[in-house]
Amino acid sequence: MKTEAGRAVAGTTVSAALGLGAVVVFTAVRDTSILRPLIALAAPRGWPSDLVLVSLVPLVAVLAAVFLTRWWPWLLVAGVVLSLPTALVHLVPDLGGHPSLTIIALAGPPVVLLAVLAAAQELLRRGARIAGLVLIGLTVGTQLFAASLAGASWLMLATGGLVWHLVLTALSVAGAVLAVVTRGSRAQDPEWPEPRPLPARFAAAAILAVLLPMAVGAVDVLKVSEILELPVASIGRHAEVVVAIGGLIVLVGGVVACAIAGSRAFFAAATSASVQVGTMAPLLLAVYSVAFQPVLSWLAAAVGVAAGCLVGASRWRVQFAVGGAAMSALVLFIVDLGTGGVPEKLIDHDAVIPGALLLALLCATVVSVVVTTGPRLAEDGVVVPVLGPLASVLVFGGAGAMAAVGIRDQNAPSTRLEPVHHLGYSAGLLLLAAALVAGIAAVDHLRTRSEPEAVSV
């Protein structure tokens, strides 16, 4: 029996971890922004007249994955298969010429992420605490590693990058196959947990979170001009206003969805989202600083993700998460002060070592903070909806609302590095994440102490 149990835990962990290779490849090939909320982005932004049904495929796939987590091995297979067109586009260029394949491919990474979260939840409920927490950390860590592979937006994909993509694609396919093959081991394990139905309030919250990003499509320059009673030309010169208003609408809706799910889900999703939104700008600075040192870049990201998983799986994960978030915030204040408010000096002066250290620190911080939310959610069996749609929609809305942070000189050209000019706000969000982790841990500790006292009385 112990052998079968060990095979079930090992097969689940390895297969889910390998399946995340599809997420790495998709993020690196599509050149998406760092820590992009892939689940929220499954909702269509527009409705092409000839591709209306195709545009609904990612949305339907995500909704189905939220409610079919008991069959997560097959979800992993579906997600990997849907991701293949993007992974193989450099070998078969014709794949990139089909709009339908491009749209459908958006469903691949979100389904893979939800399948891996479902596997992590089963491991945590089974008692394989370390394996479950590591998988939760890898769901966000793989996106950070993918950013280090993609590098700066102006760099062309190198031959070595193609090899990486092929290797990771092959590993993801192997992981999907292994997940299906090891179903027998899980079925023969008497201690393997039975699937739980998703509570009604979490189902409603997840549906609302998945549908909310479509509201952004209804916000345009004309509507904003009418609401603010400002000339269209004035709004057009500040496009970030439209983005910020759309993000704010989604963020408010996401908060409502989290409130429907309950206080524990609300604070867990808020913690995960705040650390991700807070590290977007400094991660952009760190990745660009080491963009011309690809080996150092992915090595720093890999070390940071591994460190985050290691400390997150330890008994001191709360202390490490709070300390890492606070230290990262202080480092951002120092970088901003040391560069005279022009952090891109790290890029201009080829400061690769500070950039690599910053990248590793931020990766470790994000992973360790997200991992702290896992055990509490696993007890309720709601890891998938909370760290999936709910956290993703908060990241989506928060990132959009952050477009309004800071005032740029009207005559200054807009660049992709504009967010790094406001590292103080990023540091503030990291301190918020640290406070949330510490506060939740304190409440849980007091609750745990009060229960034995109540029983003794």
Short mmCIF file of C-alpha atoms in Angstrom, two decimals:
data_model
loop_
_atom_site.label_atom_id
_atom_site.label_comp_id
_atom_site.label_asym_id
_atom_site.label_seq_id
_atom_site.Cartn_x
_atom_site.Cartn_y
_atom_site.Cartn_z
CA MET A 1 0.00 0.00 0.00
CA LYS A 2 2.80 2.40 0.85
CA THR A 3 4.35 1.73 -2.54
CA GLU A 4 1.11 2.54 -4.34
CA ALA A 5 0.64 5.67 -2.25
CA GLY A 6 4.17 6.80 -3.06
CA ARG A 7 3.57 6.18 -6.76
CA ALA A 8 0.33 8.14 -6.66
CA VAL A 9 1.95 11.15 -4.99
CA ALA A 10 5.05 11.05 -7.19
CA GLY A 11 3.08 10.54 -10.40
CA THR A 12 0.72 13.41 -9.58
CA THR A 13 3.52 15.78 -8.67
CA VAL A 14 5.79 15.01 -11.62
CA SER A 15 3.02 14.97 -14.23
CA ALA A 16 1.54 18.30 -13.08
CA ALA A 17 4.97 19.96 -12.89
CA LEU A 18 5.92 18.76 -16.38
CA GLY A 19 2.60 19.94 -17.79
CA LEU A 20 3.51 23.51 -16.82
CA GLY A 21 6.08 23.47 -19.63
CA ALA A 22 3.22 24.44 -21.95
CA VAL A 23 2.65 27.62 -19.92
CA VAL A 24 6.34 28.54 -20.10
CA VAL A 25 6.44 28.10 -23.88
CA PHE A 26 3.21 30.01 -24.48
CA THR A 27 4.31 32.96 -22.35
CA ALA A 28 7.78 33.12 -23.90
CA VAL A 29 6.61 32.79 -27.52
CA ARG A 30 3.68 35.19 -27.25
CA ASP A 31 5.95 37.84 -25.64
CA THR A 32 3.25 38.63 -23.12
CA SER A 33 3.80 40.94 -20.17
CA ILE A 34 5.30 39.60 -16.96
CA LEU A 35 2.85 37.79 -14.66
CA ARG A 36 0.08 38.19 -17.20
CA PRO A 37 -3.27 37.01 -15.73
CA LEU A 38 -3.75 34.21 -18.27
CA ILE A 39 -7.02 32.95 -16.78
CA ALA A 40 -8.69 36.36 -16.88
CA LEU A 41 -7.46 36.92 -20.43
CA ALA A 42 -9.45 33.91 -21.65
CA ALA A 43 -12.49 36.20 -21.86
CA PRO A 44 -12.84 37.70 -25.37
CA ARG A 45 -12.03 41.39 -25.86
CA GLY A 46 -14.02 41.68 -29.08
CA TRP A 47 -16.42 39.77 -31.25
CA PRO A 48 -15.14 39.37 -34.83
CA SER A 49 -18.15 38.81 -37.06
CA ASP A 50 -16.67 35.69 -38.63
CA LEU A 51 -15.11 34.26 -35.46
CA VAL A 52 -17.77 34.75 -32.77
CA LEU A 53 -17.98 31.08 -31.85
CA VAL A 54 -14.21 30.66 -31.92
CA SER A 55 -13.78 33.64 -29.58
CA LEU A 56 -15.92 31.87 -26.98
CA VAL A 57 -13.74 28.74 -26.88
CA PRO A 58 -11.19 30.00 -24.29
CA LEU A 59 -13.96 31.35 -22.06
CA VAL A 60 -15.95 28.12 -22.19
CA ALA A 61 -12.79 26.06 -21.64
CA VAL A 62 -11.89 27.97 -18.46
CA LEU A 63 -15.42 27.74 -17.06
CA ALA A 64 -15.49 24.00 -17.79
CA ALA A 65 -12.08 23.52 -16.15
CA VAL A 66 -13.25 25.22 -12.94
CA PHE A 67 -16.12 22.74 -12.56
CA LEU A 68 -14.36 19.60 -13.84
CA THR A 69 -11.34 19.58 -11.56
CA ARG A 70 -11.97 15.98 -10.46
CA TRP A 71 -10.87 15.02 -13.96
CA TRP A 72 -7.77 17.17 -13.85
CA PRO A 73 -5.56 14.67 -15.80
CA TRP A 74 -7.81 15.05 -18.83
CA LEU A 75 -7.88 18.82 -18.33
CA LEU A 76 -4.08 18.76 -18.39
CA VAL A 77 -4.17 16.82 -21.66
CA ALA A 78 -6.65 19.30 -23.16
CA GLY A 79 -4.62 22.31 -22.06
CA VAL A 80 -1.37 20.93 -23.47
CA VAL A 81 -3.02 20.06 -26.79
CA LEU A 82 -4.58 23.52 -27.08
CA SER A 83 -1.16 25.09 -26.40
CA LEU A 84 0.63 23.14 -29.15
CA PRO A 85 -0.08 25.58 -32.04
CA THR A 86 1.74 28.38 -30.20
CA ALA A 87 4.61 26.13 -29.20
CA LEU A 88 5.15 24.85 -32.75
CA VAL A 89 4.57 28.11 -34.64
CA HIS A 90 8.31 28.59 -35.26
CA LEU A 91 8.60 25.12 -36.79
CA VAL A 92 5.38 25.41 -38.79
CA PRO A 93 4.97 29.13 -39.63
CA ASP A 94 1.63 28.49 -41.33
CA LEU A 95 0.09 27.90 -37.92
CA GLY A 96 0.46 31.59 -37.14
CA GLY A 97 -1.60 32.53 -40.18
CA HIS A 98 -4.83 30.98 -38.89
CA PRO A 99 -6.78 33.40 -36.63
CA SER A 100 -8.88 30.55 -35.26
CA LEU A 101 -5.81 28.68 -33.98
CA THR A 102 -4.42 31.87 -32.47
CA ILE A 103 -7.62 32.48 -30.53
CA ILE A 104 -8.16 28.87 -29.46
CA ALA A 105 -4.57 28.66 -28.21
CA LEU A 106 -5.47 31.22 -25.52
CA ALA A 107 -7.40 28.45 -23.77
CA GLY A 108 -4.35 26.21 -23.36
CA PRO A 109 -2.33 27.84 -20.54
CA PRO A 110 -5.36 28.71 -18.34
CA VAL A 111 -6.64 25.14 -18.50
CA VAL A 112 -3.17 23.80 -17.67
CA LEU A 113 -2.88 26.14 -14.68
CA LEU A 114 -6.30 25.12 -13.35
CA ALA A 115 -5.46 21.43 -13.80
CA VAL A 116 -2.21 21.86 -11.86
CA LEU A 117 -4.00 23.74 -9.07
CA ALA A 118 -6.50 20.86 -8.88
CA ALA A 119 -3.62 18.38 -8.60
CA ALA A 120 -2.03 20.50 -5.85
CA GLN A 121 -5.30 20.57 -3.94
CA GLU A 122 -5.58 16.76 -4.07
CA LEU A 123 -2.00 16.39 -2.84
CA LEU A 124 -2.59 18.75 0.08
CA ARG A 125 -5.76 16.94 1.08
CA ARG A 126 -3.93 13.61 0.73
CA GLY A 127 -1.34 14.80 3.23
CA ALA A 128 1.48 15.32 0.71
CA ARG A 129 1.97 18.85 1.99
CA ILE A 130 5.36 19.60 0.44
CA ALA A 131 4.40 18.34 -3.01
CA GLY A 132 1.13 20.29 -3.01
CA LEU A 133 2.74 23.54 -1.91
CA VAL A 134 5.53 23.19 -4.48
CA LEU A 135 2.97 22.76 -7.26
CA ILE A 136 1.13 25.90 -6.14
CA GLY A 137 4.42 27.80 -6.19
CA LEU A 138 5.25 26.49 -9.65
CA THR A 139 1.98 27.75 -11.14
CA VAL A 140 3.25 31.31 -10.70
CA GLY A 141 6.96 30.45 -10.83
CA THR A 142 6.72 29.08 -14.37
CA GLN A 143 5.44 32.44 -15.59
CA LEU A 144 8.40 34.18 -13.99
CA PHE A 145 10.81 31.72 -15.58
CA ALA A 146 9.13 32.26 -18.94
CA ALA A 147 9.72 36.00 -18.67
CA SER A 148 13.43 35.36 -18.21
CA LEU A 149 13.46 33.22 -21.35
CA ALA A 150 11.58 35.81 -23.41
CA GLY A 151 13.89 38.65 -22.33
CA ALA A 152 13.32 42.19 -23.59
CA SER A 153 10.57 42.88 -26.11
CA TRP A 154 12.97 44.06 -28.81
CA LEU A 155 15.14 40.92 -28.80
CA MET A 156 14.58 38.31 -31.50
CA LEU A 157 14.05 34.68 -30.58
CA ALA A 158 17.44 32.97 -30.68
CA THR A 159 18.16 29.45 -31.90
CA GLY A 160 18.81 28.35 -28.35
CA GLY A 161 15.34 29.62 -27.46
CA LEU A 162 13.80 27.36 -30.08
CA VAL A 163 15.53 24.37 -28.53
CA TRP A 164 14.20 25.35 -25.11
CA HIS A 165 10.69 25.60 -26.47
CA LEU A 166 10.83 22.20 -28.13
CA VAL A 167 12.21 20.56 -24.99
CA LEU A 168 9.59 22.16 -22.75
CA THR A 169 6.82 21.25 -25.19
CA ALA A 170 7.95 17.63 -25.20
CA LEU A 171 8.05 17.63 -21.39
CA SER A 172 4.52 19.05 -21.19
CA VAL A 173 3.21 16.34 -23.49
CA ALA A 174 4.99 13.71 -21.38
CA GLY A 175 3.45 15.19 -18.24
CA ALA A 176 -0.05 15.04 -19.71
CA VAL A 177 0.42 11.41 -20.69
CA LEU A 178 1.84 10.56 -17.25
CA ALA A 179 -1.12 12.22 -15.52
CA VAL A 180 -3.50 9.90 -17.34
CA VAL A 181 -1.33 6.81 -16.88
CA THR A 182 -1.04 7.28 -13.10
CA ARG A 183 -4.79 7.42 -12.52
CA GLY A 184 -4.69 3.77 -11.50
CA SER A 185 -2.22 4.46 -8.70
CA ARG A 186 -4.44 7.18 -7.30
CA ALA A 187 -7.52 4.95 -7.52
CA GLN A 188 -5.76 2.18 -5.57
CA ASP A 189 -4.61 4.53 -2.82
CA PRO A 190 -7.19 4.17 0.00
CA GLU A 191 -6.18 7.52 1.49
CA TRP A 192 -6.57 9.48 -1.72
CA PRO A 193 -9.28 12.10 -1.10
CA GLU A 194 -12.66 11.91 -2.76
CA PRO A 195 -13.51 14.88 -5.01
CA ARG A 196 -15.64 17.57 -3.41
CA PRO A 197 -18.38 19.46 -5.26
CA LEU A 198 -17.70 23.16 -5.63
CA PRO A 199 -19.80 25.14 -3.10
CA ALA A 200 -22.50 27.27 -4.71
CA ARG A 201 -21.05 30.59 -3.57
CA PHE A 202 -17.62 29.72 -4.95
CA ALA A 203 -19.21 28.61 -8.21
CA ALA A 204 -21.04 31.94 -8.51
CA ALA A 205 -17.91 33.89 -7.61
CA ALA A 206 -15.79 31.98 -10.15
CA ILE A 207 -18.31 32.52 -12.96
CA LEU A 208 -18.47 36.24 -12.21
CA ALA A 209 -14.66 36.46 -12.12
CA VAL A 210 -14.29 34.70 -15.47
CA LEU A 211 -16.90 36.93 -17.17
CA LEU A 212 -15.79 40.26 -15.65
CA PRO A 213 -12.85 41.02 -18.01
CA MET A 214 -15.31 41.34 -20.89
CA ALA A 215 -16.44 44.61 -19.31
CA VAL A 216 -13.20 46.21 -20.50
CA GLY A 217 -14.42 45.95 -24.09
CA ALA A 218 -17.31 48.28 -23.24
CA VAL A 219 -14.96 51.08 -22.12
CA ASP A 220 -13.67 53.26 -24.93
CA VAL A 221 -12.63 56.85 -25.51
CA LEU A 222 -16.13 58.05 -26.41
CA LYS A 223 -17.78 56.60 -23.30
CA VAL A 224 -15.03 57.95 -21.03
CA SER A 225 -15.39 61.36 -22.68
CA GLU A 226 -19.13 61.36 -21.96
CA ILE A 227 -18.70 60.23 -18.36
CA LEU A 228 -15.93 62.72 -17.51
CA GLU A 229 -17.41 65.46 -19.74
CA LEU A 230 -14.06 66.06 -21.38
CA PRO A 231 -13.20 66.50 -25.08
CA VAL A 232 -12.44 63.31 -26.99
CA ALA A 233 -9.11 64.78 -28.11
CA SER A 234 -8.07 65.32 -24.50
CA ILE A 235 -8.87 61.73 -23.55
CA GLY A 236 -7.11 60.50 -26.68
CA ARG A 237 -3.87 62.15 -25.56
CA HIS A 238 -4.04 60.18 -22.30
CA ALA A 239 -4.90 56.65 -23.37
CA GLU A 240 -3.92 55.34 -19.95
CA VAL A 241 -7.11 56.90 -18.54
CA VAL A 242 -9.26 54.49 -20.54
CA VAL A 243 -7.13 51.54 -19.44
CA ALA A 244 -7.27 52.63 -15.81
CA ILE A 245 -11.05 53.07 -15.80
CA GLY A 246 -11.55 49.65 -17.38
CA GLY A 247 -9.18 48.11 -14.86
CA LEU A 248 -10.94 49.83 -11.98
CA ILE A 249 -14.30 48.48 -13.09
CA VAL A 250 -12.93 44.95 -13.25
CA LEU A 251 -11.13 45.38 -9.92
CA VAL A 252 -14.31 46.47 -8.14
CA GLY A 253 -16.19 43.59 -9.70
CA GLY A 254 -13.42 41.22 -8.63
CA VAL A 255 -13.67 42.44 -5.04
CA VAL A 256 -17.41 41.76 -5.15
CA ALA A 257 -16.76 38.25 -6.49
CA CYS A 258 -14.25 37.60 -3.69
CA ALA A 259 -16.72 38.90 -1.12
CA ILE A 260 -19.29 36.40 -2.41
CA ALA A 261 -16.76 33.61 -1.88
CA GLY A 262 -16.16 34.61 1.75
CA SER A 263 -13.53 36.29 3.90
CA ARG A 264 -10.92 33.51 3.70
CA ALA A 265 -11.10 33.45 -0.10
CA PHE A 266 -11.11 37.24 -0.22
CA PHE A 267 -7.89 37.64 1.73
CA ALA A 268 -6.16 34.75 -0.04
CA ALA A 269 -6.97 36.15 -3.48
CA ALA A 270 -6.03 39.68 -2.37
CA THR A 271 -2.67 38.45 -1.05
CA SER A 272 -1.85 36.62 -4.27
CA ALA A 273 -2.95 39.54 -6.44
CA SER A 274 -1.20 42.29 -4.48
CA VAL A 275 2.21 40.62 -4.63
CA GLN A 276 1.83 39.92 -8.36
CA VAL A 277 0.72 43.43 -9.28
CA GLY A 278 3.35 44.91 -6.99
CA THR A 279 6.21 43.03 -8.66
CA MET A 280 5.20 43.63 -12.29
CA ALA A 281 7.14 46.87 -12.70
CA PRO A 282 10.31 45.87 -10.80
CA LEU A 283 10.35 42.50 -12.58
CA LEU A 284 10.25 44.37 -15.87
CA LEU A 285 13.29 46.36 -14.75
CA ALA A 286 15.11 43.23 -13.58
CA VAL A 287 14.40 41.20 -16.73
CA TYR A 288 15.47 44.04 -19.02
CA SER A 289 18.65 44.56 -16.98
CA VAL A 290 19.87 41.04 -17.79
CA ALA A 291 18.24 40.74 -21.23
CA PHE A 292 21.60 40.49 -23.01
CA GLN A 293 22.81 37.81 -20.58
CA PRO A 294 20.26 35.05 -21.29
CA VAL A 295 21.99 32.34 -19.25
CA LEU A 296 22.28 34.60 -16.20
CA SER A 297 18.68 35.68 -16.69
CA TRP A 298 17.03 32.26 -16.64
CA LEU A 299 19.48 31.03 -14.00
CA ALA A 300 18.54 33.90 -11.66
CA ALA A 301 14.84 33.29 -12.25
CA ALA A 302 15.22 29.54 -11.71
CA VAL A 303 17.14 30.08 -8.45
CA GLY A 304 14.51 32.54 -7.24
CA VAL A 305 11.60 30.23 -8.07
CA ALA A 306 13.37 27.24 -6.47
CA ALA A 307 14.11 29.28 -3.33
CA GLY A 308 10.49 30.42 -3.15
CA CYS A 309 9.22 26.84 -3.42
CA LEU A 310 11.77 25.65 -0.85
CA VAL A 311 10.90 28.21 1.82
CA GLY A 312 7.21 28.01 0.94
CA ALA A 313 7.17 24.29 1.64
CA SER A 314 8.90 24.75 5.01
CA ARG A 315 7.24 25.32 8.36
CA TRP A 316 8.56 28.90 8.38
CA ARG A 317 6.88 29.88 5.11
CA VAL A 318 4.92 32.73 6.72
CA GLN A 319 8.04 34.28 8.21
CA PHE A 320 9.96 33.95 4.95
CA ALA A 321 7.07 35.36 2.91
CA VAL A 322 6.64 38.40 5.17
CA GLY A 323 10.39 38.98 5.35
CA GLY A 324 10.85 38.55 1.59
CA ALA A 325 8.06 40.97 0.73
CA ALA A 326 9.32 43.57 3.21
CA MET A 327 12.91 43.18 2.00
CA SER A 328 11.84 43.49 -1.64
CA ALA A 329 9.96 46.70 -0.81
CA LEU A 330 13.05 48.16 0.89
CA VAL A 331 15.22 47.18 -2.07
CA LEU A 332 12.85 48.99 -4.43
CA PHE A 333 13.03 52.13 -2.29
CA ILE A 334 16.85 51.90 -2.36
CA VAL A 335 16.95 51.37 -6.14
CA ASP A 336 14.68 54.34 -6.71
CA LEU A 337 16.73 56.54 -4.39
CA GLY A 338 20.10 55.31 -5.62
CA THR A 339 19.27 55.96 -9.28
CA GLY A 340 17.86 59.42 -8.62
CA GLY A 341 14.36 58.36 -9.60
CA VAL A 342 15.56 56.93 -12.93
CA PRO A 343 15.71 53.15 -12.30
CA GLU A 344 16.39 52.34 -15.96
CA LYS A 345 19.98 53.37 -15.28
CA LEU A 346 20.42 49.71 -14.33
CA ILE A 347 19.69 48.88 -17.95
CA ASP A 348 21.68 51.71 -19.52
CA HIS A 349 24.79 50.92 -17.44
CA ASP A 350 24.60 47.14 -18.00
CA ALA A 351 24.26 46.47 -14.26
CA VAL A 352 23.66 42.77 -14.81
CA ILE A 353 24.62 41.55 -11.32
CA PRO A 354 22.23 43.89 -9.45
CA GLY A 355 19.59 43.07 -12.05
CA ALA A 356 20.06 39.31 -11.59
CA LEU A 357 19.94 39.61 -7.79
CA LEU A 358 16.78 41.72 -8.01
CA LEU A 359 15.21 39.16 -10.36
CA ALA A 360 16.00 36.25 -8.03
CA LEU A 361 14.71 38.13 -4.97
CA LEU A 362 11.44 39.12 -6.63
CA CYS A 363 10.82 35.61 -7.99
CA ALA A 364 11.39 34.10 -4.55
CA THR A 365 9.09 36.68 -2.96
CA VAL A 366 6.19 36.14 -5.35
CA VAL A 367 6.34 32.34 -5.08
CA SER A 368 6.69 32.26 -1.29
CA VAL A 369 3.79 34.68 -0.75
CA VAL A 370 1.42 32.82 -3.08
CA VAL A 371 2.31 29.47 -1.47
CA THR A 372 1.26 30.69 1.99
CA THR A 373 -2.37 30.82 0.83
CA GLY A 374 -2.47 27.14 -0.18
CA PRO A 375 -3.01 25.20 3.08
CA ARG A 376 -6.01 27.22 4.24
CA LEU A 377 -7.71 26.97 0.85
CA ALA A 378 -7.02 23.24 0.56
CA GLU A 379 -8.88 22.63 3.81
CA ASP A 380 -12.02 23.99 2.15
CA GLY A 381 -11.26 22.40 -1.21
CA VAL A 382 -11.30 25.76 -3.05
CA VAL A 383 -7.72 26.18 -4.26
CA VAL A 384 -8.82 26.19 -7.92
CA PRO A 385 -11.45 28.98 -7.88
CA VAL A 386 -9.55 31.24 -5.47
CA LEU A 387 -6.01 31.03 -6.87
CA GLY A 388 -7.46 30.64 -10.36
CA PRO A 389 -10.25 32.99 -11.54
CA LEU A 390 -10.55 35.14 -8.40
CA ALA A 391 -6.84 35.97 -8.04
CA SER A 392 -6.47 36.35 -11.81
CA VAL A 393 -9.29 38.86 -12.15
CA LEU A 394 -7.84 40.94 -9.31
CA VAL A 395 -4.45 40.93 -11.04
CA PHE A 396 -6.10 41.91 -14.31
CA GLY A 397 -8.04 44.78 -12.76
CA GLY A 398 -5.20 45.90 -10.52
CA ALA A 399 -2.70 46.00 -13.37
CA GLY A 400 -5.12 48.10 -15.43
CA ALA A 401 -5.85 50.49 -12.58
CA MET A 402 -2.10 50.95 -12.01
CA ALA A 403 -1.92 52.65 -15.41
CA ALA A 404 -3.20 55.77 -13.68
CA VAL A 405 -0.38 55.75 -11.12
CA GLY A 406 2.06 58.59 -11.54
CA ILE A 407 1.88 61.58 -13.87
CA ARG A 408 4.01 61.50 -16.98
CA ASP A 409 5.19 64.63 -18.73
CA GLN A 410 2.84 65.20 -21.64
CA ASN A 411 5.74 65.89 -24.00
CA ALA A 412 7.74 62.84 -22.91
CA PRO A 413 7.44 59.78 -25.16
CA SER A 414 5.64 56.78 -23.70
CA THR A 415 7.83 53.69 -23.36
CA ARG A 416 7.33 50.19 -22.07
CA LEU A 417 9.58 51.07 -19.12
CA GLU A 418 7.22 53.78 -17.92
CA PRO A 419 5.98 51.65 -14.94
CA VAL A 420 9.50 51.46 -13.44
CA HIS A 421 9.38 55.21 -12.78
CA HIS A 422 6.90 54.56 -9.96
CA LEU A 423 8.58 51.86 -7.90
CA GLY A 424 7.27 53.44 -4.70
CA TYR A 425 3.76 52.25 -5.52
CA SER A 426 5.08 48.76 -6.24
CA ALA A 427 6.86 48.76 -2.88
CA GLY A 428 3.62 49.79 -1.21
CA LEU A 429 1.79 46.81 -2.71
CA LEU A 430 4.55 44.50 -1.52
CA LEU A 431 4.20 45.87 2.00
CA LEU A 432 0.45 45.30 1.71
CA ALA A 433 1.09 41.68 0.74
CA ALA A 434 3.41 41.28 3.74
CA ALA A 435 0.77 42.76 6.04
CA LEU A 436 -1.93 40.45 4.63
CA VAL A 437 0.22 37.35 5.10
CA ALA A 438 1.13 38.34 8.66
CA GLY A 439 -2.44 39.31 9.51
CA ILE A 440 -3.97 36.09 8.20
CA ALA A 441 -1.37 34.02 10.02
CA ALA A 442 -2.05 35.90 13.27
CA VAL A 443 -5.81 35.38 12.98
CA ASP A 444 -5.34 31.66 12.28
CA HIS A 445 -2.98 31.35 15.27
CA LEU A 446 -5.45 33.04 17.62
CA ARG A 447 -8.27 30.91 16.29
CA THR A 448 -6.25 27.74 16.82
CA ARG A 449 -5.43 28.71 20.42
CA SER A 450 -9.01 29.61 21.23
CA GLU A 451 -10.43 26.26 20.12
CA PRO A 452 -8.62 24.12 22.76
CA GLU A 453 -9.47 26.68 25.45
CA ALA A 454 -13.15 26.52 24.48
CA VAL A 455 -13.08 22.72 24.59
CA SER A 456 -11.42 22.69 28.04
CA VAL A 457 -13.96 25.12 29.42
#
